[in-house]
Coordinates of C-alpha atoms in Angstrom, one line a residue:
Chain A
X22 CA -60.2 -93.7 143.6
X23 CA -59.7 -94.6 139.9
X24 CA -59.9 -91.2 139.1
X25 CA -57.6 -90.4 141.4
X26 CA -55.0 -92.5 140.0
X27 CA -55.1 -92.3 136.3
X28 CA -54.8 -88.4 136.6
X29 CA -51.8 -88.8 138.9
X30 CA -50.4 -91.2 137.0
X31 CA -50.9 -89.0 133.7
X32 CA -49.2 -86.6 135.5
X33 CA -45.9 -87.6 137.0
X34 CA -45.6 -91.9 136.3
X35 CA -46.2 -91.8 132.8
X36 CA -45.4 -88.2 132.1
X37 CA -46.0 -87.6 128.2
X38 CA -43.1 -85.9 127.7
X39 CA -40.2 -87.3 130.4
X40 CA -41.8 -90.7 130.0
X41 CA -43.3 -91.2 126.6
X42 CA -41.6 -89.1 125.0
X43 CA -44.0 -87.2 122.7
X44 CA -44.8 -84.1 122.3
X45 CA -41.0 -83.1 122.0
X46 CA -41.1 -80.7 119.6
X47 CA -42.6 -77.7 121.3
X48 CA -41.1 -79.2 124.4
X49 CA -37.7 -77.9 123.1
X50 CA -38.8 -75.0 120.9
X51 CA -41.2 -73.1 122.9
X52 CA -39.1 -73.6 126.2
X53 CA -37.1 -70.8 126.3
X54 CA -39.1 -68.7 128.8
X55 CA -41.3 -70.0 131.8
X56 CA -43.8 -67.4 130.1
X57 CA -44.1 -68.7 127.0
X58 CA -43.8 -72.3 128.1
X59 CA -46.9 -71.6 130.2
X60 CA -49.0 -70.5 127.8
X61 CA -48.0 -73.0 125.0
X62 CA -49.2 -75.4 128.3
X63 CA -52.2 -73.6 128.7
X64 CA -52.9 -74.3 125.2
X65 CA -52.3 -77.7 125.0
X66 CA -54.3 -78.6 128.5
X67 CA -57.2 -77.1 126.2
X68 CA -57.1 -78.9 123.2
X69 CA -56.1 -82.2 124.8
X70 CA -59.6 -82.2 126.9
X71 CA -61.4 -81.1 124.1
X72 CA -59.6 -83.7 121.7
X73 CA -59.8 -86.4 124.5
X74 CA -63.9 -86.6 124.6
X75 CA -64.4 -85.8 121.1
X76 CA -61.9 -88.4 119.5
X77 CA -63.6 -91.1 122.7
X78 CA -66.8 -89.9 120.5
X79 CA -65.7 -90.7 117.3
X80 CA -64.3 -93.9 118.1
X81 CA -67.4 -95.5 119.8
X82 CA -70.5 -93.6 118.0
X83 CA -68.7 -94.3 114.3
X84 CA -65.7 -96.4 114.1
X85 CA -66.6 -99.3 116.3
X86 CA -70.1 -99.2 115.1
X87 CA -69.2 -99.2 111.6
X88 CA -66.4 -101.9 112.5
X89 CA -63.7 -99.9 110.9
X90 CA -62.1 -98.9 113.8
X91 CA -58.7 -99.9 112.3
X92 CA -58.6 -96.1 110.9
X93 CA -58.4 -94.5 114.1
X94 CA -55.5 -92.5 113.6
X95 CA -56.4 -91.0 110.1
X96 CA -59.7 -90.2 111.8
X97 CA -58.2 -88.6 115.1
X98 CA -55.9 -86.5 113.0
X99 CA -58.4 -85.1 111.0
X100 CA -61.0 -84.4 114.5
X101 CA -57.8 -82.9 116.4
X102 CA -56.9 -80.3 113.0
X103 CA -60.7 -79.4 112.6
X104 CA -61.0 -79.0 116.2
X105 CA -57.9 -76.9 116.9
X106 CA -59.1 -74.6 113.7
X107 CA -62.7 -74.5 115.2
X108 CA -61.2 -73.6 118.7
X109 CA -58.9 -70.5 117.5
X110 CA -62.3 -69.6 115.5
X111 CA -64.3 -69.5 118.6
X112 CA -61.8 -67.7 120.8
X113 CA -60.4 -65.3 118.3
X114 CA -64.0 -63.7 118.4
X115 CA -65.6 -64.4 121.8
X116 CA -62.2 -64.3 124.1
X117 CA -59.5 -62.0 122.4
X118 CA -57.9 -61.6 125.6
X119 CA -57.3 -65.8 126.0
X120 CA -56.6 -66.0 122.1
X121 CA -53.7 -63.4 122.4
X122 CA -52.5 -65.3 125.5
X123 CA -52.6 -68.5 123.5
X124 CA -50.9 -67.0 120.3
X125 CA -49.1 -68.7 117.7
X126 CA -49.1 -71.6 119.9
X127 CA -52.7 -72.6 119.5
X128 CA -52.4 -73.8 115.5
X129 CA -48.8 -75.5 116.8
X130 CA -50.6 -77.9 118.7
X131 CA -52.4 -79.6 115.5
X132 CA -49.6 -81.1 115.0
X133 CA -48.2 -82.4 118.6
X134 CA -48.6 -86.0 119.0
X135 CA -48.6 -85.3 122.6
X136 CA -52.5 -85.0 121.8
X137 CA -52.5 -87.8 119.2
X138 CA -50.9 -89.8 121.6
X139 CA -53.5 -89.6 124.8
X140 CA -56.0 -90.0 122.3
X141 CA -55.4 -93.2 120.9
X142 CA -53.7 -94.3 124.7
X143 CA -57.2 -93.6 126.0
X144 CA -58.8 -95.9 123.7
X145 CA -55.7 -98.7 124.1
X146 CA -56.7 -98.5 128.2
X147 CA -60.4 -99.0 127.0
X148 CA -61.3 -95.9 129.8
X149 CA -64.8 -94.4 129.8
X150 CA -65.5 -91.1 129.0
X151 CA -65.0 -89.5 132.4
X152 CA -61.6 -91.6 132.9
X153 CA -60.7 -90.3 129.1
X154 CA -61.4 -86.7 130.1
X155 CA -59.7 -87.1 133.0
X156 CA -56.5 -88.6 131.4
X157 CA -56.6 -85.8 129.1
X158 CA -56.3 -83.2 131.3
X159 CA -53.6 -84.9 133.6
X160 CA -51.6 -85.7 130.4
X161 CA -51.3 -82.3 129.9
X162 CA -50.9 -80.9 133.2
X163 CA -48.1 -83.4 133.2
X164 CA -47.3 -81.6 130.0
X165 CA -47.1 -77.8 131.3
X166 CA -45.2 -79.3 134.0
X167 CA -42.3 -80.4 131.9
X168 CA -42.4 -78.0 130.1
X169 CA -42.3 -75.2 132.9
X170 CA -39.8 -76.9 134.9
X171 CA -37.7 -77.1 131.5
X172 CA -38.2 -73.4 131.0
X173 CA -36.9 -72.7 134.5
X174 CA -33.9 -74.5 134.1
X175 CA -33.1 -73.5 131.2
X176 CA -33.4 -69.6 132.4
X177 CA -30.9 -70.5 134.8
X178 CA -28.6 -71.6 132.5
X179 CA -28.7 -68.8 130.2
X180 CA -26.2 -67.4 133.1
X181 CA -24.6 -69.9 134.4
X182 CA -20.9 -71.4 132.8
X183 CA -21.1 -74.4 130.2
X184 CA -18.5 -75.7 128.0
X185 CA -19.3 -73.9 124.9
X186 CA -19.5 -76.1 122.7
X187 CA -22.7 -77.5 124.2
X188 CA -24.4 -74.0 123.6
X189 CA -27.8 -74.4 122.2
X190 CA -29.5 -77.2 121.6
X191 CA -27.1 -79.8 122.7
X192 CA -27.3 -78.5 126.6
X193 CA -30.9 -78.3 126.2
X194 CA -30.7 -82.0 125.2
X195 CA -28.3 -83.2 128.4
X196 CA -30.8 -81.0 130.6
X197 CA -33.9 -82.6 129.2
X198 CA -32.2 -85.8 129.5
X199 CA -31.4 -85.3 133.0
X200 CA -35.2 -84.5 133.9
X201 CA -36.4 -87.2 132.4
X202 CA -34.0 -89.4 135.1
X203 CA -35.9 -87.5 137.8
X204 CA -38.5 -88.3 136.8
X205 CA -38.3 -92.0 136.5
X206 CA -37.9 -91.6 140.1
X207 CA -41.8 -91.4 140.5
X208 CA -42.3 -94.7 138.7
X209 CA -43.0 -97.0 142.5
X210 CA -45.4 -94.1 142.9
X211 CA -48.5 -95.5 142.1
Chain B
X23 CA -65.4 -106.8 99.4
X24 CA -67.3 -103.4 98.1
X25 CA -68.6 -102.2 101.3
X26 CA -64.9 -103.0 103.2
X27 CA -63.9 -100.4 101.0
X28 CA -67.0 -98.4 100.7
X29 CA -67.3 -97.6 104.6
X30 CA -64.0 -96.4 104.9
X31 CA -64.2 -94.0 102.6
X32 CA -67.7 -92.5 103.3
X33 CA -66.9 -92.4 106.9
X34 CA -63.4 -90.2 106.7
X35 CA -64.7 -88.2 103.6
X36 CA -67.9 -87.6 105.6
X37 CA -66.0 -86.3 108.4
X38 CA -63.8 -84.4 106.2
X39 CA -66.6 -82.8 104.9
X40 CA -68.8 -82.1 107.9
X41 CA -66.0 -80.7 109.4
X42 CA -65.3 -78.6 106.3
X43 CA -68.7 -77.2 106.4
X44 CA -68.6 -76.0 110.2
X45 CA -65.7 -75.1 109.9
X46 CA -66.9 -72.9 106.4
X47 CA -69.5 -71.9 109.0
X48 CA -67.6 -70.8 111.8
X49 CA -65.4 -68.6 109.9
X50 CA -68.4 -66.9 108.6
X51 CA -69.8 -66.0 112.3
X52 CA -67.0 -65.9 114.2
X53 CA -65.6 -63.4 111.9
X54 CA -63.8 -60.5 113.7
X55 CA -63.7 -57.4 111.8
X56 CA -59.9 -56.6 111.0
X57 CA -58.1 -53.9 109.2
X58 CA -57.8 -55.1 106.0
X59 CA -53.9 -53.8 105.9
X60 CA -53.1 -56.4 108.9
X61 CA -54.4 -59.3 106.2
X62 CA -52.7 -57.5 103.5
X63 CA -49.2 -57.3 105.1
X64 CA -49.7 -60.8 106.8
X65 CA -49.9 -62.2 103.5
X66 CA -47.1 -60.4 102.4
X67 CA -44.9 -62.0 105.4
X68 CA -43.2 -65.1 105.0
X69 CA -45.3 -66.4 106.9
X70 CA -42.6 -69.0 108.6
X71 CA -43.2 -67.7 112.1
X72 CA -39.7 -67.5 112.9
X73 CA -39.7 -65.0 115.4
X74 CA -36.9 -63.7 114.3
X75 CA -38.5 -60.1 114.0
X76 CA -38.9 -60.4 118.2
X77 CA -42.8 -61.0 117.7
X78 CA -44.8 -63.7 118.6
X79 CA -45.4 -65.0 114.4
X80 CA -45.7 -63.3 111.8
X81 CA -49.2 -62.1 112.9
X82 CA -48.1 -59.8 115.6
X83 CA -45.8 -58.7 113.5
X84 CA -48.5 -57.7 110.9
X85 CA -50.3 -56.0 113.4
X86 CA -47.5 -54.2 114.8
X87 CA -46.8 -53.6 112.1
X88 CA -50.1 -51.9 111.0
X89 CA -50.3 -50.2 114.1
X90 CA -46.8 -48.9 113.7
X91 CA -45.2 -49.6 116.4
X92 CA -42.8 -51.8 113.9
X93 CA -40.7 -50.5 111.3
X94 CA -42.3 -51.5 107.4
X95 CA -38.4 -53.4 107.4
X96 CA -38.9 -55.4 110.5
X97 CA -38.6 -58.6 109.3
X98 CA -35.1 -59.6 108.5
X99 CA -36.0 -62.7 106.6
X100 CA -37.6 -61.0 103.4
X101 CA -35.0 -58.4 103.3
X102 CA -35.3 -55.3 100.7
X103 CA -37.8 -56.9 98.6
X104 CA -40.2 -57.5 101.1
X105 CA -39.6 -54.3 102.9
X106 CA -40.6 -52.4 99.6
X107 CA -43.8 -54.8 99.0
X108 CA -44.8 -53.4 102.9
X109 CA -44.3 -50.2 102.3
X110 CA -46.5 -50.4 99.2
X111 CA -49.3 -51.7 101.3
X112 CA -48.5 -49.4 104.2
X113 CA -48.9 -46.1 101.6
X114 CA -45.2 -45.3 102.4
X115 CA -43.7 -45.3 99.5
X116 CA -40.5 -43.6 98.8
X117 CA -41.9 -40.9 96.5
X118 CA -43.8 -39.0 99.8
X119 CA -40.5 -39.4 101.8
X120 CA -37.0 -40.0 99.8
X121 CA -35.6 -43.1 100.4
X122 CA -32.9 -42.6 103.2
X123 CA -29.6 -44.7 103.7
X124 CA -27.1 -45.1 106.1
X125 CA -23.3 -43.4 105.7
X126 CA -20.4 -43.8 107.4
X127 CA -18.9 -41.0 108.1
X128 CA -15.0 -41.2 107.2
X129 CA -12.5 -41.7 104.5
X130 CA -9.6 -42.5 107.5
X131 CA -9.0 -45.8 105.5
X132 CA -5.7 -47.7 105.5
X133 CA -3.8 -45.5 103.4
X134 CA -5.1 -42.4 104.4
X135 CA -5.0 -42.5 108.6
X136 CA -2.2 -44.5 110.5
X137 CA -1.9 -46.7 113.4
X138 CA -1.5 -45.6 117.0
X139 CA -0.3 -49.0 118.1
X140 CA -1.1 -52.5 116.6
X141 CA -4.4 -53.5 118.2
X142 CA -4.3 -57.5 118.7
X143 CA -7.3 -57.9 120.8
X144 CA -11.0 -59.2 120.1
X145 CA -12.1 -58.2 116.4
X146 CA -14.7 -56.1 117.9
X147 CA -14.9 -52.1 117.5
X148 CA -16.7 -51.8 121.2
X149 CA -13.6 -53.8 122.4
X150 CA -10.9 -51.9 120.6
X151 CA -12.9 -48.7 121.9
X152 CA -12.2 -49.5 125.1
X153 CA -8.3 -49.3 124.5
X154 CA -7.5 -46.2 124.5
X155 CA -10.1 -45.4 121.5
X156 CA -8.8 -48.3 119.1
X157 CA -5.7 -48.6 116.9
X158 CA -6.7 -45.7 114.8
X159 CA -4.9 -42.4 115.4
X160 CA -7.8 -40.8 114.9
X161 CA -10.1 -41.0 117.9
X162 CA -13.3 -39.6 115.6
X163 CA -12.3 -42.1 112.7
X164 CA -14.1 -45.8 111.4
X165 CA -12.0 -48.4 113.6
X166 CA -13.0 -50.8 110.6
X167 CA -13.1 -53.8 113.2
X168 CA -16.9 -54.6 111.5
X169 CA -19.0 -54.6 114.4
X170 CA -21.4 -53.0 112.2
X171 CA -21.3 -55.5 109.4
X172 CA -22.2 -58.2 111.9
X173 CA -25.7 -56.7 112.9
X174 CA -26.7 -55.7 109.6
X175 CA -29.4 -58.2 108.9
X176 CA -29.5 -57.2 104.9
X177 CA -25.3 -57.3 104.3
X178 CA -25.4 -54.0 103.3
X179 CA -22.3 -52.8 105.3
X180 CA -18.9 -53.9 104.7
X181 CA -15.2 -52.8 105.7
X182 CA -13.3 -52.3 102.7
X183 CA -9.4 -51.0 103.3
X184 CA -10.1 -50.5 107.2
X185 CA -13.2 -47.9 106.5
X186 CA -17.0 -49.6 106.3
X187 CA -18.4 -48.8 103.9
X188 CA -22.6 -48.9 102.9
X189 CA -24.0 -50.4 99.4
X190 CA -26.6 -47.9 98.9
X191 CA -28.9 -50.6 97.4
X192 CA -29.0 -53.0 99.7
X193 CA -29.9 -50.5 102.8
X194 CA -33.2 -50.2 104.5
X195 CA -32.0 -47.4 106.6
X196 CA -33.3 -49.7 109.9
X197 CA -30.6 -48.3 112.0
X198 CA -28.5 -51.2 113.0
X199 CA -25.3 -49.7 112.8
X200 CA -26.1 -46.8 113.8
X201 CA -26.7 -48.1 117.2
X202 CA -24.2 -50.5 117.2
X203 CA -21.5 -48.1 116.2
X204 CA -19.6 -47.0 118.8
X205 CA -17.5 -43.9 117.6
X206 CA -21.2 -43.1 116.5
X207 CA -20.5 -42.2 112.9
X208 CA -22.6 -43.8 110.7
X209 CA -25.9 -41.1 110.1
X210 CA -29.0 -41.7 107.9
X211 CA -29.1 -39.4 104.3
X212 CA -31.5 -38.9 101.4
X213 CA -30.1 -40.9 98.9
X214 CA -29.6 -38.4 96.3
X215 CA -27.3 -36.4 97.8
X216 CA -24.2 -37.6 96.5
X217 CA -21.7 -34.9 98.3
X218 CA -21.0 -36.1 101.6
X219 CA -18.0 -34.7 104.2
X220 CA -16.1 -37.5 105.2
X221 CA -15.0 -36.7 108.3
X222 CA -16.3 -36.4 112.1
X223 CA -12.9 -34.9 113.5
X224 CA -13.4 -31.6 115.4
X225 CA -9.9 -31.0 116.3
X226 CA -8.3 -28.1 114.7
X227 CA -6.6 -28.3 111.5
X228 CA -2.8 -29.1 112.6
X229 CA -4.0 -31.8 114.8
X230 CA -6.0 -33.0 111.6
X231 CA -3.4 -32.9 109.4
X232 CA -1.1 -35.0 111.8
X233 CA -3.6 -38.2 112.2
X234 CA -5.0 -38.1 108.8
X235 CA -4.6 -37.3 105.4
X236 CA -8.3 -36.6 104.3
X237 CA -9.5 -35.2 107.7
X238 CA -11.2 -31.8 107.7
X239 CA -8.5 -29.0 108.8
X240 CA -11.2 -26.0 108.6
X241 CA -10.0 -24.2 105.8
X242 CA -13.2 -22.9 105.2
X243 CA -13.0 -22.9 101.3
X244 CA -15.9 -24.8 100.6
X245 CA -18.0 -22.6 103.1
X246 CA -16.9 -19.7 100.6
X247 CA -17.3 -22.0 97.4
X248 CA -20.8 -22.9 98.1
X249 CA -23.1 -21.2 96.0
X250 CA -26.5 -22.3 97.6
X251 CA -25.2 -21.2 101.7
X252 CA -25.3 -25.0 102.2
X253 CA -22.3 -25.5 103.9
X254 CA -21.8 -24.7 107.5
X255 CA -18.5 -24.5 109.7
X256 CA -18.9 -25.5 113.3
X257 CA -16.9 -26.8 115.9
X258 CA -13.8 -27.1 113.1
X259 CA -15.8 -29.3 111.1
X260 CA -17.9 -28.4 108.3
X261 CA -21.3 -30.0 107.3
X262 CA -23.3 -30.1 104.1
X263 CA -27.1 -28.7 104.7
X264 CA -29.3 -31.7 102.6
X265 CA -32.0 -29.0 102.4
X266 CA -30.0 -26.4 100.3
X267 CA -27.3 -28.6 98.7
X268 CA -27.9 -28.5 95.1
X269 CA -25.2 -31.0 94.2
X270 CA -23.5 -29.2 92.4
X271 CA -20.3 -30.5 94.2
X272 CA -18.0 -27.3 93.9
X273 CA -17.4 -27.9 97.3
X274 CA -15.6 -31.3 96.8
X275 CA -13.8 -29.3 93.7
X276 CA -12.5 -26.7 96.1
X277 CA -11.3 -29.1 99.2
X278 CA -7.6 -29.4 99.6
X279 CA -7.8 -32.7 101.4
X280 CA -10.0 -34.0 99.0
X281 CA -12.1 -34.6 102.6
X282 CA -15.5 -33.9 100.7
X283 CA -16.4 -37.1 98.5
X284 CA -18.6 -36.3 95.6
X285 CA -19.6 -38.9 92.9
X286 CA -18.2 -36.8 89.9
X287 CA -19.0 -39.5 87.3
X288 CA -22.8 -39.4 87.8
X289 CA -22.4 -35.1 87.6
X290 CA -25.3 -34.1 85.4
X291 CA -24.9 -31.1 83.0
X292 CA -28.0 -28.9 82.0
X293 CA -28.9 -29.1 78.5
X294 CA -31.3 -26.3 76.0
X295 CA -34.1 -27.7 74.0
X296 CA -33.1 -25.1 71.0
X297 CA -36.2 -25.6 69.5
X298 CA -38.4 -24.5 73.0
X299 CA -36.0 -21.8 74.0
X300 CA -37.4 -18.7 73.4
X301 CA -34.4 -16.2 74.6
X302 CA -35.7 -15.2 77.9
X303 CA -32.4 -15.0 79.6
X304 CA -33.8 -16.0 82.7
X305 CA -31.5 -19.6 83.0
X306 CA -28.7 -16.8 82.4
X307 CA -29.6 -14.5 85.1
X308 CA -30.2 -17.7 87.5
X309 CA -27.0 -19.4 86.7
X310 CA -24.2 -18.5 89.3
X311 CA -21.1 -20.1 87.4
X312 CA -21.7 -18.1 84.1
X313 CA -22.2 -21.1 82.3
X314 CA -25.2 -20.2 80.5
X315 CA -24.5 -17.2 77.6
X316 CA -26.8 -16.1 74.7
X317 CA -28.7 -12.6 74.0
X318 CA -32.2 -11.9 75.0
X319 CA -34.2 -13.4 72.2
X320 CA -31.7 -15.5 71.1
X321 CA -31.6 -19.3 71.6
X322 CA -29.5 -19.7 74.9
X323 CA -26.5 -22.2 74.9
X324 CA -25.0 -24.0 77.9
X325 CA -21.2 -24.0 78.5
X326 CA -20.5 -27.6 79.5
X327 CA -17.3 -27.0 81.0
X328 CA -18.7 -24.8 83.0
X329 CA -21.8 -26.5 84.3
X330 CA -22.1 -28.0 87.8
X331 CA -25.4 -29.6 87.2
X332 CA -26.6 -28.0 90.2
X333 CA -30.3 -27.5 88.4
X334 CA -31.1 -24.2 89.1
X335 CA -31.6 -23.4 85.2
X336 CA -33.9 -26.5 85.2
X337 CA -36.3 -25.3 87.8
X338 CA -36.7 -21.2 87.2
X339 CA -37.0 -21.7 83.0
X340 CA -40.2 -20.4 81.9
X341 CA -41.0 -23.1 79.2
X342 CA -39.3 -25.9 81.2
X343 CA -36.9 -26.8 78.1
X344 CA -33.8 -27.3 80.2
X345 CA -33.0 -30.8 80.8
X346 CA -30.7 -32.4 83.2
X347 CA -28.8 -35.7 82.5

């Protein structure tokens, strides 16, 4: 049942981009079609499993042991960068089909703090591993979500009349803004 | 107070470094066999990812690239330079195929062709097309309203005195205007051929002569000028053919609307090598404008006057002693 609700609640109550805000960066540049926005979630549901478990690793096998687990974040940047390179490695030669899929997007993701930030959340909520695996992967279904949803309406809008002075980025902004209302709106879920 | 800072440091740089070595090791067996080109060109790209070339990174560009299904100029962030440097690793370099740029075809500029009515709408040439052919009596002439200069990605197009105009050097030939052009008379040349006809108007010559000062009326005299057989007449409108224009530009001497351009301060003359010539008379036979005289096995003089720097002399003498400059 615990499960149950942590991965709900990664998903639409605490939503990592609508809620938490992170992870805005490809939120806004890689949302110009649902296509694209898919894939750049496929890729980031990858890495954040993967990054979930092994930074839970590195935190209780080496930092905690050593008692220096004050350095968490210089650590879990360096596991998530050698991680994602390892990854792109690893697909590039056994799945070109997923790697061309995944595209540029793949080495983008080193730097979201989308998957920074569920690392060092799943240490804060002091979950086990199966509870940080699963946060991981709900974090960043919550993720494609958004980011999906964004796309969509921001398809839409490519045809539809705006004042147009808010071309760009600026209506991108209001319509971000205005999804993240809705989704406050799953906050008594849970 | 040692081992507070000792940990640390062996812990992160051990990390650092075990993670340097798989990762040294993964690269080595997870290799995938490329074509070295693809690296070649990659690293040759900006490398910025901008997208701006409509691929995915500069990556897929590189591929495409390599592949050939993009242009060697497809990224309009490195311009000219880069286009060259791609080109170079690609093996096309401009010596196999001349280096082609875009023209616009028409000298209609503001003083030359006049105004059917004054055009106050959007400063587009598609929209001005649409009334009534634009503002410019001439329906076959440059409208001059830039919609060319706006997609050139290298600024190498600009309307100067209502006619747009190409800079030679900055072109990549990638076809911009051309497609954007809607009177559809901007066409790709070699770049050495500096005689062009600057006109696209197949009307016959009264209707010409009304609209335009330097339109083609179909006189014909260049046709009869041309030494080479390089000129065709066609549909009232003559053309140059690249492949037999020598440039010797006789034609633009000849045209009584000054309608053929020809860049008469870069006209070469032949000159003898007195000391190589050995009196053949072989330059004289070849030389249709009679500006070569001398006896056989005397030294052979050029008549500069006389010269058209059209080359022939140049390419048929025996002991290759003619030079052109």
């Amino acid at each position: 049942m615990k499960l149950i609700v942590i991965m709900l609640s990664a998903i639409f109550v605490n939503n990592f981009v609508l809620s938490r805000f992170l992870g805005i960066c490809p939120f806004l540049g890689v949302s110009k079609k649902v296509e694209t926005a898919l894939g750049m979630g496929l890729a980031v549901t990858f890495v954040m499993a993967l990054a979930s478990v092994m930074t839970w690793m590195v935190q209780y096998f080496i930092l905690v042991k050593l008692g220096i687990a004050y350095l968490q974040t210089a650590a879990f940047i360096l596991v998530i960068a050698g991680l994602v390179q390892f990854v792109e490695m690893v697909l590039k030669k056994t799945s070109p089909t997923l790697y061309q899929a995944l595209g540029v997007y793949l080495p983008l993701i080193t730097t979201n703090c989308a998957v920074l930030g569920v690392a060092i959340l799943n240490i804060e909520s002091n979950y086990n591993l199966v509870e940080t695996l699963i946060n991981g992967v709900g974090g960043a279904l919550g993720f494609t979500l958004a980011i999906v949803l964004f796309a969509g309406v921001r398809e839409r809008l490519e045809t539809s009349p705006y004042p147009k002075a808010l071309d760009g980025f600026p209506i991108a902004l209001i319509t971000a803004s205005l999804l993240s209302i809705a989704f406050f709106g799953f906050s008594g879920l849970l | 107070m040692i081992n507070d800072l000792l940990w640390p440091i062996v812990t992160l740089g051990g990390l650092a470094i075990l993670f340097g070595i798989v990762l040294a090791y993964a690269s080595k067996k997870f290799a995938v066999e490329a074509d070295p080109k693809v690296e070649e060109v990659r690293f040759a790209l900006p490398g910025a990812n901008c997208g701006g070339c409509g691929y995915a990174g500069c990556d897929a560009l590189a591929d495409a690239i390599v592949k050939g299904e993009a242009l060697v100029n497809a990224c309009p962030v490195g311009g000219a330079e880069l286009a060259k440097k791609v080109a170079e690793i690609m093996g096309v370099t401009a010596d196999e195929t001349e280096r082609m740029v875009a023209r616009v075809i028409c000298g209609g500029d503001c003083d030359n062709a006049k105004e059917k009515y004054e055009y106050q709408g959007i400063l587009d040439c598609k929209a001005a097309e649409m009334l009534a052919g634009g503002s410019k009596s001439c329906r076959f002439g440059c409208t001059g309203l830039g919609t060319c200069v706006r997609v050139c990605p290298f600024d190498a197009i600009h309307v100067v005195n209502g006619v747009a105009v190409v800079d030679d050097e900055k072109c990549t030939a990638c076809k911009k205007c051309i497609e954007a052009c809607p009177k559809h008379i901007i066409e790709l040349v070699p770049i050495s051929r500096q005689v062009r006809v600057l006109c696209k108007n197949t009307d016959k010559g009264k209707a010409v002569v009304e609209v335009c000062k330097v339109g083609c009326i179909g006189c014909q005299k260049c046709v009869k000028a041309c030494q080479f057989d390089a000129m065709t007449f066609e549909n009232n409108l003559t053309k140059i053919d690249y492949s037999k224009c020598t440039n010797c530009m006789v034609c633009a001497e000849v045209c009584p609307t000054k309608t053929i351009y020809a860049d008469f301060t870069n006209r070469k003359k032949a000159f003898i090598d007195e000391e190589e010539c050995i009196g053949c008379t072989i330059c004289k036979k070849t030389c249709k404008f009679e500006a070569i005289e001398g006896e056989l096995k005397q030294k052979h003089k050029v008549l500069e006057d006389k010269c058209t720097g059209c080359g022939q002399c140049a390419i048929k003498c025996p002991k290759k002693c003619i030079e052109m400059k």
